[in-house]
GROMACS .gro file of C-alpha atoms in nm:
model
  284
    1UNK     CA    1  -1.461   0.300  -1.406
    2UNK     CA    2  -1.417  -0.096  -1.406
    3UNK     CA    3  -1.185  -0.237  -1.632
    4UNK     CA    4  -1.402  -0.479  -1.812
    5UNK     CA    5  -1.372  -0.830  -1.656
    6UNK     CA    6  -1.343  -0.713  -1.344
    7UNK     CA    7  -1.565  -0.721  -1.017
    8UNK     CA    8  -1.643  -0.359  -0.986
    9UNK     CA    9  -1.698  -0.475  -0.580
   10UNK     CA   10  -1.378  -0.507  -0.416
   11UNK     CA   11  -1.510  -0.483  -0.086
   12UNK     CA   12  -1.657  -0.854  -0.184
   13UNK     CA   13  -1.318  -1.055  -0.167
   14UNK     CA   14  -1.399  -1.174   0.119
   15UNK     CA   15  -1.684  -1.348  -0.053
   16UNK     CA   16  -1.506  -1.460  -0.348
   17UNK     CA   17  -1.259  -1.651  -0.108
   18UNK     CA   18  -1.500  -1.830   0.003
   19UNK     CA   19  -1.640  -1.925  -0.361
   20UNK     CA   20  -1.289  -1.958  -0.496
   21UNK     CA   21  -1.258  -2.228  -0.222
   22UNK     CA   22  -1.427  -2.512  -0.391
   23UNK     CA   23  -1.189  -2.447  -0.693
   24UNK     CA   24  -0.835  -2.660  -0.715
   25UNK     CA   25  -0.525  -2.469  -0.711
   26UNK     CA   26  -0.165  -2.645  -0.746
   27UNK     CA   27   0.015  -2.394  -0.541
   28UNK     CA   28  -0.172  -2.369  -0.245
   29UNK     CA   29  -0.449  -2.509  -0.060
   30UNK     CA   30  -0.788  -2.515  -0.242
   31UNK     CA   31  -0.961  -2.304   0.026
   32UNK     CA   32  -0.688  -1.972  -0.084
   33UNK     CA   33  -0.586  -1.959   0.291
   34UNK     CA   34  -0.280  -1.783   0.387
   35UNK     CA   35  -0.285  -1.809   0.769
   36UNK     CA   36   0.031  -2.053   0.732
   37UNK     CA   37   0.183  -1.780   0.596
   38UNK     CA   38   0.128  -1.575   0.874
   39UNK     CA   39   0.248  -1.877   1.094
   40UNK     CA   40   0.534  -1.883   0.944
   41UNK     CA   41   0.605  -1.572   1.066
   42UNK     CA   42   0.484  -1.573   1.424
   43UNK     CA   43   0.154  -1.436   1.326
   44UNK     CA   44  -0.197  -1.491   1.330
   45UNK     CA   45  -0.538  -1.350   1.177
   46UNK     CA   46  -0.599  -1.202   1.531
   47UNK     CA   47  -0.271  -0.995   1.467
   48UNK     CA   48  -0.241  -0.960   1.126
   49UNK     CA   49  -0.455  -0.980   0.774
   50UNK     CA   50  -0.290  -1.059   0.455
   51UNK     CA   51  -0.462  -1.075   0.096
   52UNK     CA   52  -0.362  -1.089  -0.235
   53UNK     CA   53  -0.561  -1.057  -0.505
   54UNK     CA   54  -0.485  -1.135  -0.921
   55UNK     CA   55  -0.651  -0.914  -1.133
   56UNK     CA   56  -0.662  -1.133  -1.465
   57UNK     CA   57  -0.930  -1.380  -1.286
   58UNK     CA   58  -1.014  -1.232  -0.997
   59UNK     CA   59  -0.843  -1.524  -0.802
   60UNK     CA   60  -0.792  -1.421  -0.400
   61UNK     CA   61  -0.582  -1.532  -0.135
   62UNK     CA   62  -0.648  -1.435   0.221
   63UNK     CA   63  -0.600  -1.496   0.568
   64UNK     CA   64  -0.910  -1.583   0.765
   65UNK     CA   65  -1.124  -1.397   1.029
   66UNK     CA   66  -1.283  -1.081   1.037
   67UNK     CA   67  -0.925  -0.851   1.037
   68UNK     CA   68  -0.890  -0.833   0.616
   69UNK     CA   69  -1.232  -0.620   0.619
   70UNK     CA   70  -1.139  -0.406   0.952
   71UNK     CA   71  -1.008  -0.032   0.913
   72UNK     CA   72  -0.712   0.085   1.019
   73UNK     CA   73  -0.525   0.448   1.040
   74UNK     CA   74  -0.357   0.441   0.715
   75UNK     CA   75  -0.006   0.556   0.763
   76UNK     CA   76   0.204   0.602   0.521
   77UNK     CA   77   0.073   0.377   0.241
   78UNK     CA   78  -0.119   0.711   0.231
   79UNK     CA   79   0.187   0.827   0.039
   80UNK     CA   80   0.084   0.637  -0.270
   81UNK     CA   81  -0.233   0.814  -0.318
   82UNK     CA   82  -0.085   1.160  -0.215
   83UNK     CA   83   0.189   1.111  -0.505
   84UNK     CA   84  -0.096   1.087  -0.732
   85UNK     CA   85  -0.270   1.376  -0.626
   86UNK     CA   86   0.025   1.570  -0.588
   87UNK     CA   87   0.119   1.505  -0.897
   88UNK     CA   88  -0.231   1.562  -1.042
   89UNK     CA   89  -0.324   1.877  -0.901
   90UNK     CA   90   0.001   2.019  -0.973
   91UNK     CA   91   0.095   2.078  -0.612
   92UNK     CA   92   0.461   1.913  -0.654
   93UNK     CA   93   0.585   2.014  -1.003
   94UNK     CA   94   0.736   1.633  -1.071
   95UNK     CA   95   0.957   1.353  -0.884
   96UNK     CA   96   1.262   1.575  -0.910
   97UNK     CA   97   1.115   1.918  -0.711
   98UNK     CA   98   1.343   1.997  -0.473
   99UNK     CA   99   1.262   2.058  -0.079
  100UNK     CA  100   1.484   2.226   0.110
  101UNK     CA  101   1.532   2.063   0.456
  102UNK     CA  102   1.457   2.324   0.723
  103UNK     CA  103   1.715   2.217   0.951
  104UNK     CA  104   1.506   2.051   1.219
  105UNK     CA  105   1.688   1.721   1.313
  106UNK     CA  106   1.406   1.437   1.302
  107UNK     CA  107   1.441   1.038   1.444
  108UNK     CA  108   1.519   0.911   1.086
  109UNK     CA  109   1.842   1.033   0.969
  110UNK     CA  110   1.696   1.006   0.568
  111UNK     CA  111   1.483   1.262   0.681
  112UNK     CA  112   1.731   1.559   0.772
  113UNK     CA  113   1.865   1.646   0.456
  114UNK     CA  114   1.743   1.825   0.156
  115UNK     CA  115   1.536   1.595  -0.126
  116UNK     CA  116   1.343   1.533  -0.413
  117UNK     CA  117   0.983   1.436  -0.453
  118UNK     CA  118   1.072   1.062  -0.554
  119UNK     CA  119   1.317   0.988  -0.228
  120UNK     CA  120   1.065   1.167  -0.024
  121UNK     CA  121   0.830   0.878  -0.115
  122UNK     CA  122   1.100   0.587  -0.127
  123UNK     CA  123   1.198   0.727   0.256
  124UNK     CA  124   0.861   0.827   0.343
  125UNK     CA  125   0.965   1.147   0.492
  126UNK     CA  126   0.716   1.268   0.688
  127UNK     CA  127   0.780   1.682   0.688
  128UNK     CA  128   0.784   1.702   0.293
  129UNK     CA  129   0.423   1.537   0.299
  130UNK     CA  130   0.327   1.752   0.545
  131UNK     CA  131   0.424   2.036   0.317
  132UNK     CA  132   0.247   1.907   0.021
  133UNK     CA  133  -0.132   1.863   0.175
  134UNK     CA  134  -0.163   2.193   0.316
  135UNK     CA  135  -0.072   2.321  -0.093
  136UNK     CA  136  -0.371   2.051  -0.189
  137UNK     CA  137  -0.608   2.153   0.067
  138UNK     CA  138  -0.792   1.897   0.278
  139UNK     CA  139  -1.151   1.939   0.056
  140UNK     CA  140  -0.941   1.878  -0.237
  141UNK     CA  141  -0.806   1.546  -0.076
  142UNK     CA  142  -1.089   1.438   0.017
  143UNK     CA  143  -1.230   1.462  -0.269
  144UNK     CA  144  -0.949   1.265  -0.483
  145UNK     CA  145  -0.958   0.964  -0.241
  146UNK     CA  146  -1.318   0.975  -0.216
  147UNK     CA  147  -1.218   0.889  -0.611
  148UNK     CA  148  -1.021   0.642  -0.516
  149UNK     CA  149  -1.260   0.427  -0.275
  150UNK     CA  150  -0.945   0.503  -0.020
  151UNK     CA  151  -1.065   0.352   0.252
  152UNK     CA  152  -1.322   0.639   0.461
  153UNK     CA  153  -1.162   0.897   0.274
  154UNK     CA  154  -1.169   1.107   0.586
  155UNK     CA  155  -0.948   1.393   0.595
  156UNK     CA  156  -1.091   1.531   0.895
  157UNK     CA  157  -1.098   1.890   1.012
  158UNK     CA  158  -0.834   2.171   0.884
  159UNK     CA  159  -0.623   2.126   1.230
  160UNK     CA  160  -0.573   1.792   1.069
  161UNK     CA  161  -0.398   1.894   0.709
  162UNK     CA  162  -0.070   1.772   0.856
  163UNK     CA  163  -0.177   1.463   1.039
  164UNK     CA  164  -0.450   1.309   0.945
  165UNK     CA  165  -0.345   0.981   0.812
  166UNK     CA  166  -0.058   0.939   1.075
  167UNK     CA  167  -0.325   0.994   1.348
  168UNK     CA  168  -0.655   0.958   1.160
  169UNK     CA  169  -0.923   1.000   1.063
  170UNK     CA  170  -0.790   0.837   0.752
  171UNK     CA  171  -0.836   0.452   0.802
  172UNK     CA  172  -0.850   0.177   0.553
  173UNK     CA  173  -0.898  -0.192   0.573
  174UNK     CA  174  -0.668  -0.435   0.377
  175UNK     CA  175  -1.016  -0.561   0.134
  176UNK     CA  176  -0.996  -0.145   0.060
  177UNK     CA  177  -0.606  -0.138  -0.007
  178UNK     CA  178  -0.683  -0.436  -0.261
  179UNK     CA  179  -0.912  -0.228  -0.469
  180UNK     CA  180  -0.740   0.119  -0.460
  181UNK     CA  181  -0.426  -0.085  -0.560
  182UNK     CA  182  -0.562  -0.325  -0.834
  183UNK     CA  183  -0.724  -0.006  -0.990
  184UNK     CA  184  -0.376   0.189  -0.979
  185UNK     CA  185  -0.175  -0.150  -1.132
  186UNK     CA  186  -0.463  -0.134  -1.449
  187UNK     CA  187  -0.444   0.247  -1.440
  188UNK     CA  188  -0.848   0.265  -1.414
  189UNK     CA  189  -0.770   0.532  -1.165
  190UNK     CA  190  -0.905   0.875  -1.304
  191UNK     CA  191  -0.593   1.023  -1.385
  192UNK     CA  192  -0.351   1.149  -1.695
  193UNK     CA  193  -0.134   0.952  -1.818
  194UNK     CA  194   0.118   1.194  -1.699
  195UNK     CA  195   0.076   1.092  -1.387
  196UNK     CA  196   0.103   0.737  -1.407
  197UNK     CA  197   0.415   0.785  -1.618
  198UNK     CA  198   0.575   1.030  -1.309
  199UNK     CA  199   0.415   0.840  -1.029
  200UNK     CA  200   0.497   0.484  -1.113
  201UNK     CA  201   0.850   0.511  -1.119
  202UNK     CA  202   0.880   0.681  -0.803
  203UNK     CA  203   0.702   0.344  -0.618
  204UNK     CA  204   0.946   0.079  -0.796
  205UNK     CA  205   1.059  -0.125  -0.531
  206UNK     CA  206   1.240  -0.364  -0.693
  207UNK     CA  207   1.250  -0.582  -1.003
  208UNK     CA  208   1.411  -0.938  -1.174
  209UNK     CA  209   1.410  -1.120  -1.435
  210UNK     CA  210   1.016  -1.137  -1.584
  211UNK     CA  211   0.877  -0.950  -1.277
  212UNK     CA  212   0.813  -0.610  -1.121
  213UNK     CA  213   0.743  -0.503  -0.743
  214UNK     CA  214   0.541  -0.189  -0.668
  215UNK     CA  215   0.503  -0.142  -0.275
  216UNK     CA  216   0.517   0.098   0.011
  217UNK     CA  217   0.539   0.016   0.378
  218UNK     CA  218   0.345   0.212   0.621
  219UNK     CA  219   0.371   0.207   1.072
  220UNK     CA  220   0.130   0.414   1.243
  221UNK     CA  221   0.184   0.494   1.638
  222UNK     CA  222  -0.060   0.653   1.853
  223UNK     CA  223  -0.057   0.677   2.199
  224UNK     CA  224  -0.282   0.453   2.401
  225UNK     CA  225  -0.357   0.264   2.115
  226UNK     CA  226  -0.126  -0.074   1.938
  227UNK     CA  227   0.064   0.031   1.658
  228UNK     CA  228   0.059  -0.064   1.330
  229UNK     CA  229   0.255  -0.210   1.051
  230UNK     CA  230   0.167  -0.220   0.671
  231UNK     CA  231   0.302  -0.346   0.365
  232UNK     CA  232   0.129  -0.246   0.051
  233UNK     CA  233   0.198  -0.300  -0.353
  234UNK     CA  234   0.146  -0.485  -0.642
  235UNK     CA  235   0.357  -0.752  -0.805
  236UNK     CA  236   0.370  -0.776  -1.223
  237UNK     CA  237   0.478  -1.121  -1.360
  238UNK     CA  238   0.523  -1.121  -1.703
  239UNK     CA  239   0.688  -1.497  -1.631
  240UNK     CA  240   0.732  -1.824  -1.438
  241UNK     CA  241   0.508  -2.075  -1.331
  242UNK     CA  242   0.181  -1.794  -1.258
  243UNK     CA  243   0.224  -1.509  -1.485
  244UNK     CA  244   0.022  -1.158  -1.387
  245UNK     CA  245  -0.088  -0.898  -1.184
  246UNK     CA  246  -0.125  -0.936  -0.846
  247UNK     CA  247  -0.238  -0.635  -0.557
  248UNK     CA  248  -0.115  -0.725  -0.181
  249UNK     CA  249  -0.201  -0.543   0.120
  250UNK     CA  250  -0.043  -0.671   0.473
  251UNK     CA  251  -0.148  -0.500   0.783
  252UNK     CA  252   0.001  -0.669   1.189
  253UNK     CA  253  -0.009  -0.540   1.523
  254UNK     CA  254   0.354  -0.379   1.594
  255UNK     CA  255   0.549  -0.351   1.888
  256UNK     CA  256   0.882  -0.082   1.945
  257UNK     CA  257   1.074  -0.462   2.027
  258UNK     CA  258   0.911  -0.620   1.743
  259UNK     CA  259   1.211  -0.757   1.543
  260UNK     CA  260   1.096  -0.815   1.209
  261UNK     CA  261   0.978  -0.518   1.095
  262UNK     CA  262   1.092  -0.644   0.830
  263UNK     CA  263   0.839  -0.958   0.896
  264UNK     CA  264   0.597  -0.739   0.679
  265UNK     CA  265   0.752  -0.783   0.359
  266UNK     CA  266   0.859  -1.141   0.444
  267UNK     CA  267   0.523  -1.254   0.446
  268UNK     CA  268   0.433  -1.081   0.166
  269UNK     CA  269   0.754  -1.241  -0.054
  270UNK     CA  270   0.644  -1.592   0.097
  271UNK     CA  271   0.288  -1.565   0.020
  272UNK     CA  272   0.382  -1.460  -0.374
  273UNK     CA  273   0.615  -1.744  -0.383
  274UNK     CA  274   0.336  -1.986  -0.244
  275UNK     CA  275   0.098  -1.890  -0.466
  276UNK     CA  276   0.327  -1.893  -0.773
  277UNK     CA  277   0.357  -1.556  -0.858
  278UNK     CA  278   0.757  -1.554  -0.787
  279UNK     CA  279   0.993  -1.826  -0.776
  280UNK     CA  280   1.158  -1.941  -0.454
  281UNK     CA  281   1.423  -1.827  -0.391
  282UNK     CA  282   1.350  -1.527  -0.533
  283UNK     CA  283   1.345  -1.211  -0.301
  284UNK     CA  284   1.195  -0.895  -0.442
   0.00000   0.00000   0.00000
């Protein structure tokens, strides 16, 4: 359910960017346009869709063109919503359940060692996921992000327990990230407050002084079609010059030479300081 207040639509932020335009803002320019930031970073709304959205008034800020409302595979900002269920159903007792690495050496070192739920997240290891959905059950899956308007919801067939949101069919658009994310900041989401006390830890990024950054980056490669980046979270500003709550979803074309893979979160840090939400230089 809605919080009250709030536009129970969040595929419609495309529209209220467009009505939010004729409104003044001091930060930035009045039409909410973040394609500068994208500049900035050698980008553009052909490559790349960034919005942000602040849940006390419903103000949005978005890059232009057609990308913020276009699905892609989901990667691993799937790993937000699986914690949830995981933790939910009961399939993963809490963040400290051990797994115990089975000794197959993987490309990212963080990965071949024995962990616990909460660095499994932080280092998005792939294999302990893949452990945890077959325990859920793809109906089961489906039917929590169904729940949580994530994105098609599509868990496809049982061949694809293990792989569905690296490969598809699970696909989201950045407008969809937004409102899965701005529920999970208000904790509208329909789950115990167990959970939210376990789960929100575990997605801390980092913090300061009067602020707190939620986020998970996601990069989803499959062959014969251009990989993707994404950078995913939600800021909380208890201070400074724009005080509140504010959901971000990044999503760019990615290349195996692309240099700045860190460029996702450096768009998103120069977008919150634009708008107000952080201080320059500050650099969550």
């Amino acid at each position: 359910m809605a919080k009250a207040g709030w536009h129970p639509a969040y595929w419609l932020l495309a529209a209220f960017a467009v009505v939010l335009s004729a409104c003044q803002s001091p930060v930035v320019s009045a039409t909410g346009n973040l394609d500068h930031i994208l500049e900035n970073q050698a980008l553009s709304p052909d490559v790349a869709a960034l919005v942000i959205y602040r849940l006390e008034d419903e103000r949005v800020w978005t890059s232009s063109g057609d990308r913020p409302a276009e699905r892609f595979v989901a990667a691993s900002t799937s790993k937000i919503p699986h914690t949830l269920i995981a933790l939910e159903t009961g399939a993963v007792s809490g963040p400290d359940e051990l797994f115990e690495w089975d000794g197959e050496v993987r490309f990212v070192p963080g990965w071949n060692e024995s962990q616990d739920f909460a660095t499994a997240f932080r280092r998005s290891t792939v294999w302990i996921y893949q452990t945890i959905t077959p325990r859920i059950g793809s109906a089961t899956l489906g039917d929590w992000l169904a729940k949580f308007d994530f994105g098609n919801a599509n868990t496809g067939d049982a061949d694809d327990i293990q792989t569905y949101w690296l490969k598809g069919p699970l696909e989201i658009s950045a407008h969809e990230q937004i409102g899965f994310l701005a529920k999970l900041a208000a904790r509208t989401l329909p789950l115990s407050a167990e959970t939210y006390t376990q789960a929100l830890p575990i997605m801390l990024e980092k913090s300061g002084e009067g602020w707190t950054l939620y986020g998970k980056t996601g990069w989803t490669s499959v062959k014969g079609e251009t990989d993707i980046g994404w950078y995913v979270g939600w800021l909380e500003q208890t201070a400074g010059e724009a005080p509140g709550t504010y959901a971000f979803a990044l999503n760019m074309n990615m290349r195996g030479d692309n240099p700045p893979l860190q460029k996702r979160r450096a768009a998103v840090h120069e977008a919150l300081i634009a708008i107000g939400a952080l201080e320059a230089p500050a650099d969550p």
